[in-house]
PDB file of C-alpha atoms in Angstrom:
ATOM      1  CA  UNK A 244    -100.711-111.741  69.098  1.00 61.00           C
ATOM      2  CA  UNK A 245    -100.935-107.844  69.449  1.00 70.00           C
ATOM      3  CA  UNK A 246     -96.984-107.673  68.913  1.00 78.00           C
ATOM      4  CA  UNK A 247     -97.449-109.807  66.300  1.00 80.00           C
ATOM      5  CA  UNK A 248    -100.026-107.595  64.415  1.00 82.00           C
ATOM      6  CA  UNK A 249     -98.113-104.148  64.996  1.00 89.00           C
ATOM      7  CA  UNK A 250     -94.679-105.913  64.079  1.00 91.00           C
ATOM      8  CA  UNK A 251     -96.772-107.217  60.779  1.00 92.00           C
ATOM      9  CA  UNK A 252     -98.162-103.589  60.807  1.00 94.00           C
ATOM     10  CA  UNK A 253     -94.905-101.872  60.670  1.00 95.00           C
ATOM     11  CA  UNK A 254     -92.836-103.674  58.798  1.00 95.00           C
ATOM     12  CA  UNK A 255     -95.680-103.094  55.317  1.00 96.00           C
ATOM     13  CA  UNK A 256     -95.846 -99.395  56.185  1.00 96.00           C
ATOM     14  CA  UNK A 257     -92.351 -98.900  56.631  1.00 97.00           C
ATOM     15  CA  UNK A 258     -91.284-100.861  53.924  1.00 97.00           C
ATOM     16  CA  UNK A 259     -94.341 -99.815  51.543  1.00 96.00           C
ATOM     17  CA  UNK A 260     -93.835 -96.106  52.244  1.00 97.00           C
ATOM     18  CA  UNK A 261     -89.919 -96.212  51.462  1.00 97.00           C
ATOM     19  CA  UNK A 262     -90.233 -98.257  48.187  1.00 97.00           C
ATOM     20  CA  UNK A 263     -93.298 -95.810  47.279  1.00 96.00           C
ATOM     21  CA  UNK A 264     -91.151 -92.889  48.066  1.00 96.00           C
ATOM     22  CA  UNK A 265     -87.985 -94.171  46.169  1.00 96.00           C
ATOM     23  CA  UNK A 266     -90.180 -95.245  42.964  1.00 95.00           C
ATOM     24  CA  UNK A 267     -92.664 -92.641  42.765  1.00 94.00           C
ATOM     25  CA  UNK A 268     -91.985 -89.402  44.451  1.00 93.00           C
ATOM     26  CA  UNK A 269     -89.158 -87.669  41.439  1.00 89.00           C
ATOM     27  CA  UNK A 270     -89.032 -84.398  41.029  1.00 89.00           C
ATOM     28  CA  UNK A 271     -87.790 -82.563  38.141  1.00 83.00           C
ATOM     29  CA  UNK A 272     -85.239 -80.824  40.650  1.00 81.00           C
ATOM     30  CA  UNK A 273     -83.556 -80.742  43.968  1.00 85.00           C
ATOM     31  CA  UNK A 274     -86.997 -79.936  45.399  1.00 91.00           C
ATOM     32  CA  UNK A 275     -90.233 -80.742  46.055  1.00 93.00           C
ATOM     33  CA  UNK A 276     -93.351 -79.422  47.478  1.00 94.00           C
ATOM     34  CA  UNK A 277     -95.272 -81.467  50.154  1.00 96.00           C
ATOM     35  CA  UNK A 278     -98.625 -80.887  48.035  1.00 94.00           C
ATOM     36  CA  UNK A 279     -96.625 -82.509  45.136  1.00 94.00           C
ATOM     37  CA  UNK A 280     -95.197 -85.161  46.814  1.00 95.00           C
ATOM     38  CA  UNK A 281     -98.486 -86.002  48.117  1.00 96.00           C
ATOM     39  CA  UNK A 282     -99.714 -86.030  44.296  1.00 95.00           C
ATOM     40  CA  UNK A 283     -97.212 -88.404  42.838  1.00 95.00           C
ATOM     41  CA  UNK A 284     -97.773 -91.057  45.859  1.00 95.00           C
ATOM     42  CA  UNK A 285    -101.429 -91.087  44.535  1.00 93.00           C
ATOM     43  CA  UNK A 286    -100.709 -90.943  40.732  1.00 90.00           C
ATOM     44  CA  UNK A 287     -99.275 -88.080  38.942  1.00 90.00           C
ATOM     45  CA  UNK A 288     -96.442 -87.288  37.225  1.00 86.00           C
ATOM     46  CA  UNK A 289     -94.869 -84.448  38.325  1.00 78.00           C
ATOM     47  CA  UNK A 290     -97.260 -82.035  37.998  1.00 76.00           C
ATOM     48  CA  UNK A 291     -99.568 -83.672  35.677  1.00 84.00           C
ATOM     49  CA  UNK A 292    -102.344 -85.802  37.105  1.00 86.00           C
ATOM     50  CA  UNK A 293    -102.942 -89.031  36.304  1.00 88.00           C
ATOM     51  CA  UNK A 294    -103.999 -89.907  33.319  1.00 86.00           C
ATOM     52  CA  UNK A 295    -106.419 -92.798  32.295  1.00 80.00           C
ATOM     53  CA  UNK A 296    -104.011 -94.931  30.079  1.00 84.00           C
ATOM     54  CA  UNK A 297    -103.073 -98.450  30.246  1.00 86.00           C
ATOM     55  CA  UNK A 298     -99.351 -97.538  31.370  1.00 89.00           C
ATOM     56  CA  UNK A 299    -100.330 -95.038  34.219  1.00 90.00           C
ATOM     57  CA  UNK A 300    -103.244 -97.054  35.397  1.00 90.00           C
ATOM     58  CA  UNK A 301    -100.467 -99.859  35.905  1.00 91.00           C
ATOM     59  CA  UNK A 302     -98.496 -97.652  37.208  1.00 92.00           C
ATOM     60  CA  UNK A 303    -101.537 -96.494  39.835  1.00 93.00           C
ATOM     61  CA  UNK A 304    -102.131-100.077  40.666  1.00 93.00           C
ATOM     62  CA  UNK A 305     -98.366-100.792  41.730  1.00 94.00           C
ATOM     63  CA  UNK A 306     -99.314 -97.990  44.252  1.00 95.00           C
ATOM     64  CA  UNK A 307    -101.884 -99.733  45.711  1.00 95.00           C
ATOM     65  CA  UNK A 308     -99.241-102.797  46.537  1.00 96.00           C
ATOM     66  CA  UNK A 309     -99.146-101.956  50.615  1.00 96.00           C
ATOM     67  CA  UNK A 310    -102.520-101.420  50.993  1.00 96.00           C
ATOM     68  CA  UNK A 311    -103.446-104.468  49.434  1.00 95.00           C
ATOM     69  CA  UNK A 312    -100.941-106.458  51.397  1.00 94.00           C
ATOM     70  CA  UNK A 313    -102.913-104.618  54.908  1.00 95.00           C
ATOM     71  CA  UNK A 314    -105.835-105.798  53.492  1.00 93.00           C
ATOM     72  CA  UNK A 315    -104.761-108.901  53.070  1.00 90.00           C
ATOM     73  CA  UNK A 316    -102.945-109.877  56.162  1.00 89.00           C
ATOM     74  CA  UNK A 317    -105.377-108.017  58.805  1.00 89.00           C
ATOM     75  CA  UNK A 318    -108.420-109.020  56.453  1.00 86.00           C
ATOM     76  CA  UNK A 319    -107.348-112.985  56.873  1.00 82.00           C
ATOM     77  CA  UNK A 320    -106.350-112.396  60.198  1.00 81.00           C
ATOM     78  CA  UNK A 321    -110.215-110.656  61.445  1.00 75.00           C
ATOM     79  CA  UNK A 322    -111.813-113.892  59.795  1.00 71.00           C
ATOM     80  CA  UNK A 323    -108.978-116.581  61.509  1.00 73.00           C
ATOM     81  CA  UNK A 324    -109.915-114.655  65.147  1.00 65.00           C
ATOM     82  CA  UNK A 325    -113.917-114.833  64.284  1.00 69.00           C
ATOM     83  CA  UNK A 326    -113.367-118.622  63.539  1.00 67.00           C
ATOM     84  CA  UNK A 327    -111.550-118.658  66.943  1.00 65.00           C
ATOM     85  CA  UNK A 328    -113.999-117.173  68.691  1.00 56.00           C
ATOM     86  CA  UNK A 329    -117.271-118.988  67.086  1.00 59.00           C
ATOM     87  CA  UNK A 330    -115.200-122.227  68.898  1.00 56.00           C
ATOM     88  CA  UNK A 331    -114.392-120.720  72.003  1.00 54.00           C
ATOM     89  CA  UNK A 332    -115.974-117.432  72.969  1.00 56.00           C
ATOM     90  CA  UNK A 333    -119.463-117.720  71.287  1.00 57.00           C
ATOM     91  CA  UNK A 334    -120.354-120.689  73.569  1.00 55.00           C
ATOM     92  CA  UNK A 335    -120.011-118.389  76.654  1.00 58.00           C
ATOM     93  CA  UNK A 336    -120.313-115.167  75.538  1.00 57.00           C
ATOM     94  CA  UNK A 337    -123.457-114.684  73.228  1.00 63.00           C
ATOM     95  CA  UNK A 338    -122.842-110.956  72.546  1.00 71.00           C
ATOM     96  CA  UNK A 339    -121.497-111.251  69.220  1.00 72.00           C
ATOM     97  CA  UNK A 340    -122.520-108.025  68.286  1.00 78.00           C
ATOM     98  CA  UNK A 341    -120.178-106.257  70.652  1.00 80.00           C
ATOM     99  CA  UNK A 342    -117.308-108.684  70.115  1.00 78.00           C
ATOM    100  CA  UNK A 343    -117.826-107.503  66.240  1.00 82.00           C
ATOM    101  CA  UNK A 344    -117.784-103.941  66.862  1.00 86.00           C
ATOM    102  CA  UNK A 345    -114.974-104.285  69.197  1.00 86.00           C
ATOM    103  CA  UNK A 346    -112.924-106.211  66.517  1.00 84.00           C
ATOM    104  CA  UNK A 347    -114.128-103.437  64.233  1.00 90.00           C
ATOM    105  CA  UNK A 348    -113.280-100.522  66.061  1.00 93.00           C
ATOM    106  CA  UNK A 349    -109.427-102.440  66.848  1.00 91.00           C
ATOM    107  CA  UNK A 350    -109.393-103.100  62.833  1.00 92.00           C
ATOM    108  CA  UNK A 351    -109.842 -99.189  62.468  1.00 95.00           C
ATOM    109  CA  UNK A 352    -107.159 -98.104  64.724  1.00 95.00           C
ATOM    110  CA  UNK A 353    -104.866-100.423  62.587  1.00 94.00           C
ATOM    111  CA  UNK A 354    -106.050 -99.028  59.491  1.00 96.00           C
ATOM    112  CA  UNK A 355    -105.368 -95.453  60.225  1.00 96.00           C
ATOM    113  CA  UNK A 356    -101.925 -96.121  62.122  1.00 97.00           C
ATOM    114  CA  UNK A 357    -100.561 -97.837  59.122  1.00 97.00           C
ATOM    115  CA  UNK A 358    -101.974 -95.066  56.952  1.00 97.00           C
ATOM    116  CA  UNK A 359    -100.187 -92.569  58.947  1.00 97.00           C
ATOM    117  CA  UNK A 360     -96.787 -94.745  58.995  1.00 97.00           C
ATOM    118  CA  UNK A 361     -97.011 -95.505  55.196  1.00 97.00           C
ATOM    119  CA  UNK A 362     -97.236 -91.627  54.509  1.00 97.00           C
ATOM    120  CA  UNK A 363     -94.572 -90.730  57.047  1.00 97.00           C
ATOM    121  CA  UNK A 364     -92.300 -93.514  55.559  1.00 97.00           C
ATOM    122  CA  UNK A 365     -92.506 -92.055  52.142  1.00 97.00           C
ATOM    123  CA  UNK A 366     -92.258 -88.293  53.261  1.00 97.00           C
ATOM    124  CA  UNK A 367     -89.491 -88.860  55.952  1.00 97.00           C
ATOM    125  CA  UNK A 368     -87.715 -90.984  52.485  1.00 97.00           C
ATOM    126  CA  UNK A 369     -88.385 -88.395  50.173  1.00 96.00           C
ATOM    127  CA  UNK A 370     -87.132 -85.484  52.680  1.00 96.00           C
ATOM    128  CA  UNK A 371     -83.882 -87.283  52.861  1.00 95.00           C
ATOM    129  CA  UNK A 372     -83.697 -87.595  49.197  1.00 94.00           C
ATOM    130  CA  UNK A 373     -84.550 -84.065  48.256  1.00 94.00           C
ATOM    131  CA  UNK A 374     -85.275 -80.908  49.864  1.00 94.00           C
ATOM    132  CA  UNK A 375     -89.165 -81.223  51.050  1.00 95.00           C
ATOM    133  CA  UNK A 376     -90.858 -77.723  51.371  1.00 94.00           C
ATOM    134  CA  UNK A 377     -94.279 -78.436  53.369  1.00 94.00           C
ATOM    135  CA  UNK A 378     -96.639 -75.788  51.839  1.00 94.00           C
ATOM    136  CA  UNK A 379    -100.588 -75.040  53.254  1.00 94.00           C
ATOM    137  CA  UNK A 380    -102.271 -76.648  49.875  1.00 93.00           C
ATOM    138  CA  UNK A 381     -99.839 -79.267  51.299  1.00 94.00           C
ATOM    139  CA  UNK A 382    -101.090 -79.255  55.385  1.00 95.00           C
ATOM    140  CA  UNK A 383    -104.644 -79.294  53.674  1.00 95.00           C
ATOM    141  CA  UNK A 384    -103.739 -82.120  50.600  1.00 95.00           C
ATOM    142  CA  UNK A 385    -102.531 -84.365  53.602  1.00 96.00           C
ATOM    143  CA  UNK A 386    -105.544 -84.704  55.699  1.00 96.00           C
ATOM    144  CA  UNK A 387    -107.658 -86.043  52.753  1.00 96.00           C
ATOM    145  CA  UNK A 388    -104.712 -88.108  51.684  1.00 96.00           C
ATOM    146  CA  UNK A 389    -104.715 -89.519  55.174  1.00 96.00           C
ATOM    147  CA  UNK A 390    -108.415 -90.041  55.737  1.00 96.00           C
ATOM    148  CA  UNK A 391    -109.483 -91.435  52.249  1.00 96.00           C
ATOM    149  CA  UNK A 392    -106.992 -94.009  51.842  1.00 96.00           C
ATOM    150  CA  UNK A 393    -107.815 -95.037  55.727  1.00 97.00           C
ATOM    151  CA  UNK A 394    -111.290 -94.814  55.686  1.00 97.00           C
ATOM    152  CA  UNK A 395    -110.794 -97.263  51.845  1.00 96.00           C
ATOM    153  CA  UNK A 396    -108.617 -99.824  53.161  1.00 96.00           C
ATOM    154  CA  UNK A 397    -110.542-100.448  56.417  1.00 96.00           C
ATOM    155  CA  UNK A 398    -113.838-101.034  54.032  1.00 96.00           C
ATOM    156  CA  UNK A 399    -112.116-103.386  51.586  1.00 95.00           C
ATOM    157  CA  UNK A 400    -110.382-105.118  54.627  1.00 93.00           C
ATOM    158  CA  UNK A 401    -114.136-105.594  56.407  1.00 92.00           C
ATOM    159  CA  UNK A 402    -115.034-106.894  53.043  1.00 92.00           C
ATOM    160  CA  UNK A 403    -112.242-109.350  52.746  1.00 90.00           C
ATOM    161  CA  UNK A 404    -113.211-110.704  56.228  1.00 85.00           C
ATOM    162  CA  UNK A 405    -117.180-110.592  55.366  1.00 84.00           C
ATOM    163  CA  UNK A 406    -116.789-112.156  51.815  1.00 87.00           C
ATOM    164  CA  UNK A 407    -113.915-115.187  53.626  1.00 82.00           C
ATOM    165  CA  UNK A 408    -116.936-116.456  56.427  1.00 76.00           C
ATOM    166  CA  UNK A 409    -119.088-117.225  53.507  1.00 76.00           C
ATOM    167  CA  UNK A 410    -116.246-118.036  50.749  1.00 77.00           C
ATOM    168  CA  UNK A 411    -113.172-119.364  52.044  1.00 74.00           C
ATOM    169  CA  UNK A 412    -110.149-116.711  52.949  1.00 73.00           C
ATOM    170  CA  UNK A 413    -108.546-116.992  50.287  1.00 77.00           C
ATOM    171  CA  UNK A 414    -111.444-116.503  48.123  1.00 82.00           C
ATOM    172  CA  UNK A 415    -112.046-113.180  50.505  1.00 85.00           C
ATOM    173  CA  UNK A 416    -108.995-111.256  49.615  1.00 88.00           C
ATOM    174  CA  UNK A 417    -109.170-112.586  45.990  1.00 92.00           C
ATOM    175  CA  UNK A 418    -112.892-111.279  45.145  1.00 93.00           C
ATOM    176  CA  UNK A 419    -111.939-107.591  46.906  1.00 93.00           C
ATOM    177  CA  UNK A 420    -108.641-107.339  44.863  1.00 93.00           C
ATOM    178  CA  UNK A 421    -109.836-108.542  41.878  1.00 94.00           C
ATOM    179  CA  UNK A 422    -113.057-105.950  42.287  1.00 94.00           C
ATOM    180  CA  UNK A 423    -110.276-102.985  43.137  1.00 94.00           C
ATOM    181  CA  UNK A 424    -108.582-104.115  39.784  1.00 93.00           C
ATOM    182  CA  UNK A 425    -111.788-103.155  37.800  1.00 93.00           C
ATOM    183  CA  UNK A 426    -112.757-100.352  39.173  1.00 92.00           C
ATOM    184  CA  UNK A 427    -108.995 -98.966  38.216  1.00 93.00           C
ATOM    185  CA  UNK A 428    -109.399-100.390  34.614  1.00 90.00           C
ATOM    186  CA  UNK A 429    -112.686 -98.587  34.592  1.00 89.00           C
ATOM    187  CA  UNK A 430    -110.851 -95.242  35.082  1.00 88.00           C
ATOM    188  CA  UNK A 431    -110.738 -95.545  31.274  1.00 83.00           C
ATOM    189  CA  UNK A 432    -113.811 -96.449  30.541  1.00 82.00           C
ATOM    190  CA  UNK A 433    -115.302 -92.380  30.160  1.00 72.00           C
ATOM    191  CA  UNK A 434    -112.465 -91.801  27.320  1.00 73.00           C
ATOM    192  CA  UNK A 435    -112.981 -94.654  25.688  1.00 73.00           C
ATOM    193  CA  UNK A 436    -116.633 -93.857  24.839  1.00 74.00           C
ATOM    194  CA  UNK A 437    -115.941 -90.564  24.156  1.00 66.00           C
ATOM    195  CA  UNK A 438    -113.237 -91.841  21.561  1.00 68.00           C
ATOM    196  CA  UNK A 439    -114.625 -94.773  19.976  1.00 67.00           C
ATOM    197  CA  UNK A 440    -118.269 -94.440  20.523  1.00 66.00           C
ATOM    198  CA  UNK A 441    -118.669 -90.845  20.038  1.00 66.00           C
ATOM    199  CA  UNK A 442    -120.737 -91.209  24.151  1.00 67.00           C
ATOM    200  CA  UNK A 443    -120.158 -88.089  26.441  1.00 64.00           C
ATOM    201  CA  UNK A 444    -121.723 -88.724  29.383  1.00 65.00           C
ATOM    202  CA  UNK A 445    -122.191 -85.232  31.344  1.00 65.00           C
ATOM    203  CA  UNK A 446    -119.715 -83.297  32.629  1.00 65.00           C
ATOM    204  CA  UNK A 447    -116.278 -84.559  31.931  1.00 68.00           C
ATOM    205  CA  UNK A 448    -115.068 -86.843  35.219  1.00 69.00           C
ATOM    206  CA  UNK A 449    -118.283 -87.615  35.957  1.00 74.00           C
ATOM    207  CA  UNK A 450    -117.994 -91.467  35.870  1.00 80.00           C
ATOM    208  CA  UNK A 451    -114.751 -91.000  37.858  1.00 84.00           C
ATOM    209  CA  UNK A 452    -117.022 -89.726  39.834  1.00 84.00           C
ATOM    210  CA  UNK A 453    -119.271 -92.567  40.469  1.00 85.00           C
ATOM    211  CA  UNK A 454    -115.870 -94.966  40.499  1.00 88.00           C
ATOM    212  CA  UNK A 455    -115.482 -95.585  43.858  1.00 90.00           C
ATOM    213  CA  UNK A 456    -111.023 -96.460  43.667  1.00 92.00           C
ATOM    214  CA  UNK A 457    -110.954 -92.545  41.732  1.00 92.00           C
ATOM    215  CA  UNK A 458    -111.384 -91.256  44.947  1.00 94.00           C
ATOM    216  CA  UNK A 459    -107.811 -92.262  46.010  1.00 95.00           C
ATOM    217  CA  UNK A 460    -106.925 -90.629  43.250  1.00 94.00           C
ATOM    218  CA  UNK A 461    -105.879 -86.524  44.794  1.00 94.00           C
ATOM    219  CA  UNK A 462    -105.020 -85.234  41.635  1.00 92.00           C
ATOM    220  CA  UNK A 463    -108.235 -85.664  40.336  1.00 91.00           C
ATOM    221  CA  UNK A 464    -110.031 -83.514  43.024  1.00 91.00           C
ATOM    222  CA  UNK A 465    -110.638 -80.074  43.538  1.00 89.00           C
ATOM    223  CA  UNK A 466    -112.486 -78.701  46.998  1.00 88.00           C
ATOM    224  CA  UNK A 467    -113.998 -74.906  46.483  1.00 83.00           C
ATOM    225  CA  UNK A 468    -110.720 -73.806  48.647  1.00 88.00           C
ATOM    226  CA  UNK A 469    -108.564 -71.865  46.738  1.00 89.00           C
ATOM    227  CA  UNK A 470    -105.064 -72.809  48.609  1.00 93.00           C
ATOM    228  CA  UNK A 471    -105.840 -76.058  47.918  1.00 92.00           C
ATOM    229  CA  UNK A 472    -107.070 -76.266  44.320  1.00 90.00           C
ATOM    230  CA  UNK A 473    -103.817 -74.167  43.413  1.00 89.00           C
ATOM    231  CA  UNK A 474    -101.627 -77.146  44.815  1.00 90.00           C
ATOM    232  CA  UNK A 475    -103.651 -79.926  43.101  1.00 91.00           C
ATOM    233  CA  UNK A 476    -104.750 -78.434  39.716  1.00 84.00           C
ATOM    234  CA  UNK A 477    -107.108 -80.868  38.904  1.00 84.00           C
ATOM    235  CA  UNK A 478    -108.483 -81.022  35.481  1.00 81.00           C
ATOM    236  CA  UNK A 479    -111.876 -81.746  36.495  1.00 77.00           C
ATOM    237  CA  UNK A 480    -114.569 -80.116  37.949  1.00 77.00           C
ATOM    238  CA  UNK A 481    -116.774 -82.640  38.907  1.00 75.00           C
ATOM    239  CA  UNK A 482    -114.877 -84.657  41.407  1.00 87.00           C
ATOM    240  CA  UNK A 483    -115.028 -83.119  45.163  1.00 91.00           C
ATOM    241  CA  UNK A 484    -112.621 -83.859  47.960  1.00 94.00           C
ATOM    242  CA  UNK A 485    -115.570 -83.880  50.495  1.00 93.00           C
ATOM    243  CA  UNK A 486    -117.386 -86.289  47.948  1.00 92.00           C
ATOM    244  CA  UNK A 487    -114.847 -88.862  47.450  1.00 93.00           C
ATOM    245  CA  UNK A 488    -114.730 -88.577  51.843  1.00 95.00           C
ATOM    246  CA  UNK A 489    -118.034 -89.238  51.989  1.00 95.00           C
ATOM    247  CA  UNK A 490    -118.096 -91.979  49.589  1.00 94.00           C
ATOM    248  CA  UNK A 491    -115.512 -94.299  51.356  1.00 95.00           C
ATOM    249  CA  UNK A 492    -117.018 -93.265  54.619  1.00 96.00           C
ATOM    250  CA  UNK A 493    -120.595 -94.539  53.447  1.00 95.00           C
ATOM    251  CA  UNK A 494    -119.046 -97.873  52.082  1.00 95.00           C
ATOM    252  CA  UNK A 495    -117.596 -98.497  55.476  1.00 96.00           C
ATOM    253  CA  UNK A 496    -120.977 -98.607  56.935  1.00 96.00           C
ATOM    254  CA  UNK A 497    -122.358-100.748  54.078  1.00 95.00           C
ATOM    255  CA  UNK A 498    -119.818-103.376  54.674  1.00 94.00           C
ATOM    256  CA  UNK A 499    -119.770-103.077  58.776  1.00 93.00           C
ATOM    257  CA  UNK A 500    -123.486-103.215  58.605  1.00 93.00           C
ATOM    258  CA  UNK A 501    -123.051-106.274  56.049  1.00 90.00           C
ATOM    259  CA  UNK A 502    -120.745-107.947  58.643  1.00 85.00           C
ATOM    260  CA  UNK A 503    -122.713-107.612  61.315  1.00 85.00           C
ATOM    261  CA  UNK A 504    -125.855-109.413  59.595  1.00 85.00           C
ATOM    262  CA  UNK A 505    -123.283-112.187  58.712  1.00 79.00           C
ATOM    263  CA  UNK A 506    -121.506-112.554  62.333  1.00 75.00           C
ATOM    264  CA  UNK A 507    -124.805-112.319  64.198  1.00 75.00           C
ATOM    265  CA  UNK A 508    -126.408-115.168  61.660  1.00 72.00           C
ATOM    266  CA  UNK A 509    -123.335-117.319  60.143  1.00 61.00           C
ATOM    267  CA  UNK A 510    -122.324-120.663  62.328  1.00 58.00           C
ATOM    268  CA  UNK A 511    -119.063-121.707  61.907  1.00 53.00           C
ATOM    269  CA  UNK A 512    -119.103-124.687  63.895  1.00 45.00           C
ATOM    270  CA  UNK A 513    -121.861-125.637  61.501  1.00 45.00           C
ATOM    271  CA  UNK A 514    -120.472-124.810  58.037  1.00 48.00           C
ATOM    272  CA  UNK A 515    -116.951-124.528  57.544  1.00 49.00           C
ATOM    273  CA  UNK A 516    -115.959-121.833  54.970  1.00 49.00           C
ATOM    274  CA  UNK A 517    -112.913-122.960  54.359  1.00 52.00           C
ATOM    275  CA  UNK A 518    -113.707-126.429  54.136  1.00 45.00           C
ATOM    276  CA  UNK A 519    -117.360-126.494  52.891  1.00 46.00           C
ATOM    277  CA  UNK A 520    -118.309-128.803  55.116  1.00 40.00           C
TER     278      UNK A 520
END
């Protein structure tokens, strides 16, 4: 089973982080900064950031491809091994709650090693392809493009799992993809009440702001250290690395709190999600 999880595990990173690499990281020449390799994995175009328009919010979602894939497969997988073990580990051991927080902590570990793998695929790819220059807005770019993107999928995974005991699996992953969709067509939303409703709504980005998917967005941010705001060159003000981190990290807890309720509460040998019975 473990094999079979890492195997699963490396294959989507490796795979995701080399078509990523090949599709999205272009430069305009033989070069490349790490900083700006780490930008175009999360959206921009060269050196422009992304901007919110049908064609490079499509362009944003294909991005998000392996990550929903992790999300599905390990998501699927946490609610198959809680059905497994409401048969034949509830009965004799009654601690759920540390079973769940076990699983948890496991699903964690998996979220941040395929995280690291993706971004290694892609960067090990694009160093082959071109001559990668790692710069220190680069070293600094990577650890938020590391933790954010972790820290998101291993939220939206809990959800799938949380949303599949009461729903059905496939119903699970569904609801948290189709809720990720939104929130990207939503990146939008602030021009087009600017444009056709005349509506300017504080400082400009400050609905990206409140978006919760903007905040895997790294050309968007900016972080009060210089080195680092030279690499990104966001064009708004309003959107904070340390924000966005603190965002994902507080809708972990929602969601592990939320699944904790559930495990401790929801019978399985009594009502079958995936049957309704």
């Amino acid at each position: 089973m473990i094999r079979h999880k890492l195997s699963m595990l490396c294959i989507i990173a490796a795979v995701g982080g080399i078509s990523l690499s090949v599709l999205y990281i272009n430069p305009y020449g033989g070069e490349i900064l790490l900083s700006g390799a780490l930008l175009q994995l999360s959206g921009s175009r060269g050196d422009f950031a992304l901007h919110a328009t049908m064609t490079e919010m499509v362009s944003f979602a294909m991005r998000l491809l392996p990550m929903y894939f992790f999300e599905m497969y390990f998501g699927i997988m946490l609610y198959r091994h809680f059905c497994t073990a409401s048969i034949y580990v509830f009965s004799r051991y009654p601690k759920r709650m540390r079973w769940y927080l076990g699983e948890c902590l496991a699903l964690w570990g998996d979220a941040l090693l395929f995280q690291v793998l993706l971004l290694a695929a892609a960067l090990f790819t694009a160093a082959v392809r071109y001559r990668l220059t790692i710069d220190a807005g680069g070293l600094l770019l990577g650890a938020y493009a590391l933790a954010i993107p972790a820290l998101w999928t291993y939220a939206a995974t809990l959800a799938v799992n949380l949303i599949a005991v009461k729903a059905g699996s496939s119903a699970g992953f569904g609801a948290v993809a189709a809720a990720q969709t939104v929130c990207v067509v939503l990146f939008g939303l602030e021009d087009a009440l600017e444009r056709y409703g005349g509506i300017a709504l504080g400082p400009e980005g400050y609905l990206l702001r409140c978006n919760p998917m903007a905040s895997l967005v790294m050309g968007w941010h900016s972080s009060g250290t210089e080195v680092l705001d030279q690499a990104v060159h966001a064009p708004y003000r309003t959107m904070d690395f340390n924000h966005s981190l603190a965002l994902c990290l507080v809708l972990c807890v929602v969601v592990l709190a939320a699944g904790a309720w559930t495990v401790q509460r929801h019978e399985l040998l009594k009502a079958d999600s995936e049957t309704g019975v």
